[in-house]
PDB file of C-alpha atoms in Angstrom:
ATOM      1  CA  UNK A 317       8.826 -11.764   6.128  1.00 69.00           C
ATOM      2  CA  UNK A 318       9.010  -9.321   3.223  1.00 75.00           C
ATOM      3  CA  UNK A 319       6.776  -6.304   2.805  1.00 71.00           C
ATOM      4  CA  UNK A 320       4.070  -7.114   0.247  1.00 68.00           C
ATOM      5  CA  UNK A 321       3.612  -4.746  -2.667  1.00 64.00           C
ATOM      6  CA  UNK A 322       0.803  -2.287  -2.142  1.00 62.00           C
ATOM      7  CA  UNK A 323      -1.583  -1.844  -5.074  1.00 57.00           C
ATOM      8  CA  UNK A 324      -1.374   1.930  -4.873  1.00 56.00           C
ATOM      9  CA  UNK A 325       0.587   4.762  -6.313  1.00 54.00           C
ATOM     10  CA  UNK A 326       1.398   7.827  -4.301  1.00 53.00           C
ATOM     11  CA  UNK A 327       1.515  11.351  -5.732  1.00 53.00           C
ATOM     12  CA  UNK A 328       4.465  13.666  -5.283  1.00 53.00           C
ATOM     13  CA  UNK A 329       6.960  14.013  -3.562  1.00 59.00           C
ATOM     14  CA  UNK A 330       7.848  10.523  -4.795  1.00 53.00           C
ATOM     15  CA  UNK A 331      10.207  10.630  -7.769  1.00 56.00           C
ATOM     16  CA  UNK A 332       8.323   8.588 -10.371  1.00 59.00           C
ATOM     17  CA  UNK A 333       4.578   8.476 -10.742  1.00 58.00           C
ATOM     18  CA  UNK A 334       3.422   4.862 -10.699  1.00 63.00           C
ATOM     19  CA  UNK A 335       6.689   3.567  -9.255  1.00 69.00           C
ATOM     20  CA  UNK A 336       6.523   0.868  -6.602  1.00 74.00           C
ATOM     21  CA  UNK A 337       6.871   2.058  -3.033  1.00 82.00           C
ATOM     22  CA  UNK A 338       9.964   1.152  -1.076  1.00 87.00           C
ATOM     23  CA  UNK A 339       9.310  -1.097   1.934  1.00 91.00           C
ATOM     24  CA  UNK A 340       9.754   1.865   4.310  1.00 93.00           C
ATOM     25  CA  UNK A 341       7.259   3.971   2.313  1.00 90.00           C
ATOM     26  CA  UNK A 342       4.813   1.060   2.236  1.00 90.00           C
ATOM     27  CA  UNK A 343       5.165   0.606   6.005  1.00 93.00           C
ATOM     28  CA  UNK A 344       4.535   4.324   6.524  1.00 94.00           C
ATOM     29  CA  UNK A 345       1.370   4.181   4.408  1.00 92.00           C
ATOM     30  CA  UNK A 346       0.153   1.082   6.271  1.00 92.00           C
ATOM     31  CA  UNK A 347       0.816   2.678   9.657  1.00 95.00           C
ATOM     32  CA  UNK A 348      -1.004   5.865   8.695  1.00 94.00           C
ATOM     33  CA  UNK A 349      -3.953   3.793   7.445  1.00 92.00           C
ATOM     34  CA  UNK A 350      -4.078   1.821  10.709  1.00 93.00           C
ATOM     35  CA  UNK A 351      -3.918   4.970  12.813  1.00 94.00           C
ATOM     36  CA  UNK A 352      -6.540   6.701  10.668  1.00 92.00           C
ATOM     37  CA  UNK A 353      -8.860   3.669  10.904  1.00 91.00           C
ATOM     38  CA  UNK A 354      -8.430   3.745  14.685  1.00 92.00           C
ATOM     39  CA  UNK A 355      -9.324   7.445  14.731  1.00 92.00           C
ATOM     40  CA  UNK A 356      -5.964   8.542  16.101  1.00 92.00           C
ATOM     41  CA  UNK A 357      -5.228  12.195  15.287  1.00 92.00           C
ATOM     42  CA  UNK A 358      -1.547  12.834  14.605  1.00 92.00           C
ATOM     43  CA  UNK A 359       0.530  15.902  15.347  1.00 94.00           C
ATOM     44  CA  UNK A 360       3.950  16.718  13.876  1.00 93.00           C
ATOM     45  CA  UNK A 361       5.824  14.641  16.486  1.00 94.00           C
ATOM     46  CA  UNK A 362       3.547  11.665  15.774  1.00 95.00           C
ATOM     47  CA  UNK A 363       4.377  11.837  12.058  1.00 93.00           C
ATOM     48  CA  UNK A 364       8.067  11.710  12.931  1.00 95.00           C
ATOM     49  CA  UNK A 365       7.459   8.682  15.167  1.00 96.00           C
ATOM     50  CA  UNK A 366       5.528   6.930  12.380  1.00 96.00           C
ATOM     51  CA  UNK A 367       8.473   7.551  10.049  1.00 95.00           C
ATOM     52  CA  UNK A 368      10.843   5.910  12.548  1.00 97.00           C
ATOM     53  CA  UNK A 369       8.560   2.923  13.156  1.00 97.00           C
ATOM     54  CA  UNK A 370       8.191   2.503   9.379  1.00 96.00           C
ATOM     55  CA  UNK A 371      11.927   1.800   9.190  1.00 96.00           C
ATOM     56  CA  UNK A 372      11.445  -1.450  11.117  1.00 96.00           C
ATOM     57  CA  UNK A 373      11.011  -4.790   9.356  1.00 94.00           C
ATOM     58  CA  UNK A 374       7.558  -5.776   8.058  1.00 93.00           C
ATOM     59  CA  UNK A 375       6.943  -8.266  10.867  1.00 93.00           C
ATOM     60  CA  UNK A 376       7.494  -5.570  13.508  1.00 96.00           C
ATOM     61  CA  UNK A 377       5.323  -3.044  11.653  1.00 95.00           C
ATOM     62  CA  UNK A 378       2.561  -5.650  11.350  1.00 94.00           C
ATOM     63  CA  UNK A 379       2.742  -6.234  15.108  1.00 96.00           C
ATOM     64  CA  UNK A 380       2.445  -2.493  15.818  1.00 96.00           C
ATOM     65  CA  UNK A 381      -0.563  -2.269  13.479  1.00 94.00           C
ATOM     66  CA  UNK A 382      -2.140  -5.188  15.319  1.00 94.00           C
ATOM     67  CA  UNK A 383      -1.699  -3.349  18.637  1.00 94.00           C
ATOM     68  CA  UNK A 384      -3.326  -0.245  17.135  1.00 93.00           C
ATOM     69  CA  UNK A 385      -6.232  -2.296  15.822  1.00 91.00           C
ATOM     70  CA  UNK A 386      -6.775  -4.158  19.076  1.00 90.00           C
ATOM     71  CA  UNK A 387      -6.580  -1.030  21.196  1.00 87.00           C
ATOM     72  CA  UNK A 388      -9.102   0.798  19.000  1.00 81.00           C
ATOM     73  CA  UNK A 389     -11.539  -2.097  19.219  1.00 76.00           C
ATOM     74  CA  UNK A 390     -11.130  -2.417  22.991  1.00 71.00           C
ATOM     75  CA  UNK A 391      -9.456  -5.848  22.777  1.00 64.00           C
ATOM     76  CA  UNK A 392      -6.227  -4.928  24.544  1.00 55.00           C
TER      77      UNK A 392
END
């Protein structure tokens, strides 16, 4: 399963304004959104972990986001 394009642009430090995100960047944005929606505060080590998880394929990242969503809603 391929990472869908996100309808967003991200300001610096990305090289070209308005350029499409790479799959890894899109995964990172999606993971941060899921964690933020779940109310999970992140420290520096957490940001590093998110970066590593974002390098996985879209199917794996989607599964992790589903775990985050279910755990925040109490449906674990």
